[in-house]
C-alpha positions as a printed Julia matrix, in Angstrom:
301×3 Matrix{Float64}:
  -82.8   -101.42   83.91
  -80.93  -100.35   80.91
  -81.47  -104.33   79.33
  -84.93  -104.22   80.14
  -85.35  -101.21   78.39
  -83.9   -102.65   75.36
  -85.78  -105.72   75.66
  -88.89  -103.62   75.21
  -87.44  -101.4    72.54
  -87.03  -104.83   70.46
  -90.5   -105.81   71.44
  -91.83  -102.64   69.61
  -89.73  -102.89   66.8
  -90.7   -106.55   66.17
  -94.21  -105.59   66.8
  -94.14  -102.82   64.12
  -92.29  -105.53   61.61
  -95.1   -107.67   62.1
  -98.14  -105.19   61.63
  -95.83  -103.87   58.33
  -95.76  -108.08   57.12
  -99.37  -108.6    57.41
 -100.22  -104.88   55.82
  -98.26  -106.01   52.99
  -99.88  -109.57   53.05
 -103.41  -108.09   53.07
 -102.02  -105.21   50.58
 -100.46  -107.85   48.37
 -103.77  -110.23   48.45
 -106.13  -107.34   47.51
 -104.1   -106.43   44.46
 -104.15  -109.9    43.54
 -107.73  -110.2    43.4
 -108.41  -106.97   42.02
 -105.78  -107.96   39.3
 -107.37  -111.26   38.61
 -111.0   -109.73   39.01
 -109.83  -106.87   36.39
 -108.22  -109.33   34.04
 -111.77  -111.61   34.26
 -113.47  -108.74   33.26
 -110.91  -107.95   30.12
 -111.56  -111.66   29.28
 -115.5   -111.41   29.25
 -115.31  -108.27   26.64
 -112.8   -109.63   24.33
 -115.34  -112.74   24.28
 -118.33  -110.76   23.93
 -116.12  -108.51   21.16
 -115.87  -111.61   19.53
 -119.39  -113.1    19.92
 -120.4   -109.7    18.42
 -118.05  -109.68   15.41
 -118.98  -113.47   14.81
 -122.86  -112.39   14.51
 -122.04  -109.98   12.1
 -120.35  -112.39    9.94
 -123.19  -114.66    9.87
 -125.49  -111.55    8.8
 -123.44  -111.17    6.24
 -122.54  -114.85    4.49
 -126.86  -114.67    4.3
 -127.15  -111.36    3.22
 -124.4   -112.2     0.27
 -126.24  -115.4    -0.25
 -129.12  -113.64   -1.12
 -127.35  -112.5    -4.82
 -127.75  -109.01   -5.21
 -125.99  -106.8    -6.7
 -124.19  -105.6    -3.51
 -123.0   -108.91   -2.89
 -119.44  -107.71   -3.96
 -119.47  -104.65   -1.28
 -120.9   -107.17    1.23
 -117.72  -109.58    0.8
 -115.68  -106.72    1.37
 -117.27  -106.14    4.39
 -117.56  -109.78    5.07
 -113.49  -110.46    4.73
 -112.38  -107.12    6.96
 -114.88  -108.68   10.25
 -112.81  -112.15    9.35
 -109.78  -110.24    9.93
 -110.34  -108.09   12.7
 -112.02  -111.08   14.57
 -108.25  -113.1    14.06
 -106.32  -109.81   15.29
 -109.24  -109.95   18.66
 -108.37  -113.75   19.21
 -104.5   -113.04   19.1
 -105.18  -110.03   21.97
 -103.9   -110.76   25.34
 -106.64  -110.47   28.12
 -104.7   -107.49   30.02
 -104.2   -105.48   27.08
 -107.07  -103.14   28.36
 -106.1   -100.03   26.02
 -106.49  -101.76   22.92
 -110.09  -103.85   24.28
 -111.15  -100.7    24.82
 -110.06   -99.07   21.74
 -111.38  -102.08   19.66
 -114.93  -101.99   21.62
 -115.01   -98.28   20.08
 -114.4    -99.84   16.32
 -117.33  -102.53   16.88
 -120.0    -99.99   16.96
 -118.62   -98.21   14.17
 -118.81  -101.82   12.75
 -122.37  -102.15   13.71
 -123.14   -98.76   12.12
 -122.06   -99.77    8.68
 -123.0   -103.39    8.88
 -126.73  -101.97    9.49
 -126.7    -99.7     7.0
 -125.61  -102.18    4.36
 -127.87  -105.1     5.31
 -130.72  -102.43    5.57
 -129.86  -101.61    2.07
 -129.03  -105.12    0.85
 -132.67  -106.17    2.44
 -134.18  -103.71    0.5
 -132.43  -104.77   -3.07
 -133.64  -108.09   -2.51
 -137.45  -106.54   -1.52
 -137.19  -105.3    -4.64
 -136.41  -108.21   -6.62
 -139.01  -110.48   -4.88
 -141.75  -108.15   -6.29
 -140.0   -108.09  -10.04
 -140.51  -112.1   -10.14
 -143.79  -111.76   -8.52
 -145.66  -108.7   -10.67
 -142.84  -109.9   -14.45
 -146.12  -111.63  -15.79
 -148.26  -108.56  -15.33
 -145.67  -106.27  -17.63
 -147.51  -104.47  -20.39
 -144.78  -102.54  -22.44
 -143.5   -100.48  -19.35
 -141.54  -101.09  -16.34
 -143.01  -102.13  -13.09
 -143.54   -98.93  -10.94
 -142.35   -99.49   -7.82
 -143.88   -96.75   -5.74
 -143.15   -98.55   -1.71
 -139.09   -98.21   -2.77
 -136.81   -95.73   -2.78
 -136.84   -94.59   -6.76
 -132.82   -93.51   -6.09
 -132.09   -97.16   -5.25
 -134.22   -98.79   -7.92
 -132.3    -96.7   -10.39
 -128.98   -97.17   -9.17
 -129.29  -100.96   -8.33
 -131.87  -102.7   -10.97
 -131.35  -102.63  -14.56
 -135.04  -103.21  -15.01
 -134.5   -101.86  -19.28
 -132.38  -105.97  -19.21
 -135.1   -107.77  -17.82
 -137.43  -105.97  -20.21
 -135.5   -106.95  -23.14
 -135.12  -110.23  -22.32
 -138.81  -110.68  -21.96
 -139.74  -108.55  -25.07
 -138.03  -111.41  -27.32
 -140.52  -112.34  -30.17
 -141.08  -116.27  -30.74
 -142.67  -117.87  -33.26
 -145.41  -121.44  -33.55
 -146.44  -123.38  -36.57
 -143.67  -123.09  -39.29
 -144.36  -125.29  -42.1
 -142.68  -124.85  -45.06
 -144.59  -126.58  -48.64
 -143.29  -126.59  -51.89
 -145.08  -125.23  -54.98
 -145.34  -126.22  -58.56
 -146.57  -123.45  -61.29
 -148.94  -124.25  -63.49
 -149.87  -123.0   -67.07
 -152.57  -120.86  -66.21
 -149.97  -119.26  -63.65
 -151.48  -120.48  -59.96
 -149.25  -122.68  -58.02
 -150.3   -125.92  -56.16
 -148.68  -128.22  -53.76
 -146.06  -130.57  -55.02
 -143.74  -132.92  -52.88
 -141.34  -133.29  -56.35
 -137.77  -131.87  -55.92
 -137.82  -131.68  -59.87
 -141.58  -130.08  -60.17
 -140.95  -127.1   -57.3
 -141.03  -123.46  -58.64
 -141.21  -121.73  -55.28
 -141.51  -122.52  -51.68
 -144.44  -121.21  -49.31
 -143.05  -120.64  -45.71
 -145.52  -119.86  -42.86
 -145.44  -119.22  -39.24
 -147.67  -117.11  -36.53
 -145.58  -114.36  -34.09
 -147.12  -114.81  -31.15
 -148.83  -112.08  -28.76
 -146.06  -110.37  -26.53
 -147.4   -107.71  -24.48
 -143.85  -106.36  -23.12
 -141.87  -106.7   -26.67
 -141.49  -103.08  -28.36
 -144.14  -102.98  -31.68
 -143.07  -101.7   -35.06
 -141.53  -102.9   -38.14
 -139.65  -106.42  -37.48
 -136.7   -107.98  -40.28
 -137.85  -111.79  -40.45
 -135.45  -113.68  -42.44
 -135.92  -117.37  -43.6
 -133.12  -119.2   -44.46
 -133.58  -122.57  -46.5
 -130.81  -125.1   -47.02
 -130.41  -127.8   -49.39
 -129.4   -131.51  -48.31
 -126.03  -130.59  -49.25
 -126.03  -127.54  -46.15
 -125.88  -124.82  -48.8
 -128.71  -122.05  -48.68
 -130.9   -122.08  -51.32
 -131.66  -118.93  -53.77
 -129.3   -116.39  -51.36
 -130.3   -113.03  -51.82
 -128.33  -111.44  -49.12
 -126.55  -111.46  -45.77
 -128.12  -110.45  -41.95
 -126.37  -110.0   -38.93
 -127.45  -112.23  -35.61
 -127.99  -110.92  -32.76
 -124.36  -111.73  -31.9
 -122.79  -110.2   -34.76
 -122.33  -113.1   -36.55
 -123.25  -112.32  -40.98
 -125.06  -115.25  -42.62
 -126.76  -115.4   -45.95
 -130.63  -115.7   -46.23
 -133.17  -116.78  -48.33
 -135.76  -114.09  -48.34
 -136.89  -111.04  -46.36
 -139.83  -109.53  -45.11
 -140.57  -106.6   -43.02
 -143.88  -107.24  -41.08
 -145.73  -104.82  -38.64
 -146.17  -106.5   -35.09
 -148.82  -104.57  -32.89
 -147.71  -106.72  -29.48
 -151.25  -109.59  -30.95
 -150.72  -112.65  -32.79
 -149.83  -111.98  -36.94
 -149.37  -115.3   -39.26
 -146.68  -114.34  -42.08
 -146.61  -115.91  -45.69
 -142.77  -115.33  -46.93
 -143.08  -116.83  -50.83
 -139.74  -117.6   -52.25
 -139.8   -118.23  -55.94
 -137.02  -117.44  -59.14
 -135.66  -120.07  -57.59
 -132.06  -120.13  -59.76
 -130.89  -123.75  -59.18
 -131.9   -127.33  -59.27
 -133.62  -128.89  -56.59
 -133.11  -132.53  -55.51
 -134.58  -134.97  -53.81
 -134.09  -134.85  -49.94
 -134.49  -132.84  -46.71
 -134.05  -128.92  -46.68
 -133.91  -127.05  -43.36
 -135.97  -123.91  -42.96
 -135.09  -121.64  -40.16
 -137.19  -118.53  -39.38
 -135.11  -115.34  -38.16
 -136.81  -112.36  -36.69
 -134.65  -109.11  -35.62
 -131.54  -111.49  -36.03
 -132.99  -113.79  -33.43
 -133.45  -117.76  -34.32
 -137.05  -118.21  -33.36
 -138.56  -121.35  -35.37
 -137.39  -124.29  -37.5
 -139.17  -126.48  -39.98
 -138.13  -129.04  -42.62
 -139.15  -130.12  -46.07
 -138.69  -132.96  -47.72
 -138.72  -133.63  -51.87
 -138.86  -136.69  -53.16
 -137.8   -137.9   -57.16
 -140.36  -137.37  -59.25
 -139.85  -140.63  -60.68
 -141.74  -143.61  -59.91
 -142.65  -141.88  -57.36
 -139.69  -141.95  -54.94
């Protein structure tokens, strides 16, 4: 009696064994799959993470291609997505605190990246409709009502583009020597021994955007031997370099075509035969070249 009621105590016993194995086999097998369903799940974000971080970086190699003047802060930008896309690769697919923490820093990502493209788009607006309306410029800068007049100011430096369109430039500079004669007129010579003066020439052409008033035009003439011929002073170029000159004149230009007649006579040395440059300065700019040759006066070389 007593052995068959330990028989059946074992019975239990082994029964309850059993039930705890397969309890722990069906506990153990759940948390498997939630574990590998959980870590699937960490492996999708960090690749979405980096599909989103990659995205950006293509927004931004075309928005710095573009050339603005933000392309600097865009490449700063640019470089800190590179490195917080290597520091996403290097993550391990459990680490769900820090995929978490680094889903939170790509939206503040995607604030600043929108801002600065929004920007960057509208710099480059902006500079599409300078090239576009440039020919139109008549002595004031392009109002751009449609942008912000804040970002125009702080990102354009419209007074440059100005300048560099306001540059005088000069056509048809001929340069003809001149013989005096006894009653005191001059007339043409080609003679390096017969020339009393030189007549230079040239036309400023019509420049609707270049500031009017009183413009320094400055020929300088030099002989075959590269020295300048009667110097009466220095100028200074445009990039501080002093040369000597050959005469001066101070026209009036009223943004319209004006021909100029610069005479140079008292010439105080002898001319020869050969070929003398004649360069035509205005405000220390180079803006038109001519030669002029003299021949001997004798048998007629």
């Amino acid at each position: 009696m007593e052995e068959q009621k330990k028989s059946s105590n074992n019975k239990i016993i082994l029964g309850i064994l059993i039930a705890l194995l397969v309890g722990l086999g069906v506990y153990t097998f759940k948390s498997s799959a939630d574990h590998k369903e959980a870590e699937e799940f960490l492996k999708e974000e960090k690749v979405q993470i980096l599909g989103n971080l990659t995205t950006m970086e293509e927004k931004y190699d075309n928005a710095i291609a573009s050339n603005t003047s933000m392309s600097e802060e865009l490449k700063i930008e640019r470089d800190n997505i590179i490195a917080f896309k290597d520091s996403v690769k290097n993550l391990k697919n459990s680490n769900w605190r820090l995929i978490r923490r680094y889903r939170g820093k790509i939206a503040a990502l995607e604030q600043t990246n929108e801002k600065l493209l929004m920007a960057n788009d509208s710099l480059q607006l902006v500079n599409n409709m300078l090239v576009i309306e440039k020919d139109s410029i008549t002595g004031k800068l392009i109002e751009q009502t449609s942008f912000n007049d804040t970002l125009i100011a702080q990102n354009l430096d419209l007074a440059k583009k100005v300048e560099i369109g306001g540059v005088l430039k000069v056509n048809g500079v001929t340069a003809t020597a001149m013989r005096e004669r006894s009653n005191g007129k001059y007339a043409e010579t080609n003679k390096a021994q017969k020339t009393d003066a030189v007549r230079v020439g040239f036309k400023i052409q019509k420049n609707e955007i270049a500031v009017p008033g009183e413009k320094q035009a400055h020929i300088v003439i030099n002989t075959p031997g590269g020295k300048i011929l009667t110097q009466k002073g220095t100028f200074n170029l445009t990039n501080g370099q002093e040369i000597g000159y050959t005469d001066l004149s101070s026209v009036s230009y009223e943004n319209a075509d004006l021909d100029v007649v610069m005479f140079v006579d008292n010439i105080n040395q002898k001319l020869v035969k050969g070929i003398y440059t004649v360069k035509v300065y205005v405000d220390g700019l180079l803006v038109g070249a001519s030669n002029l040759e003299l021949k001997d006066a004798f048998l007629g070389l």
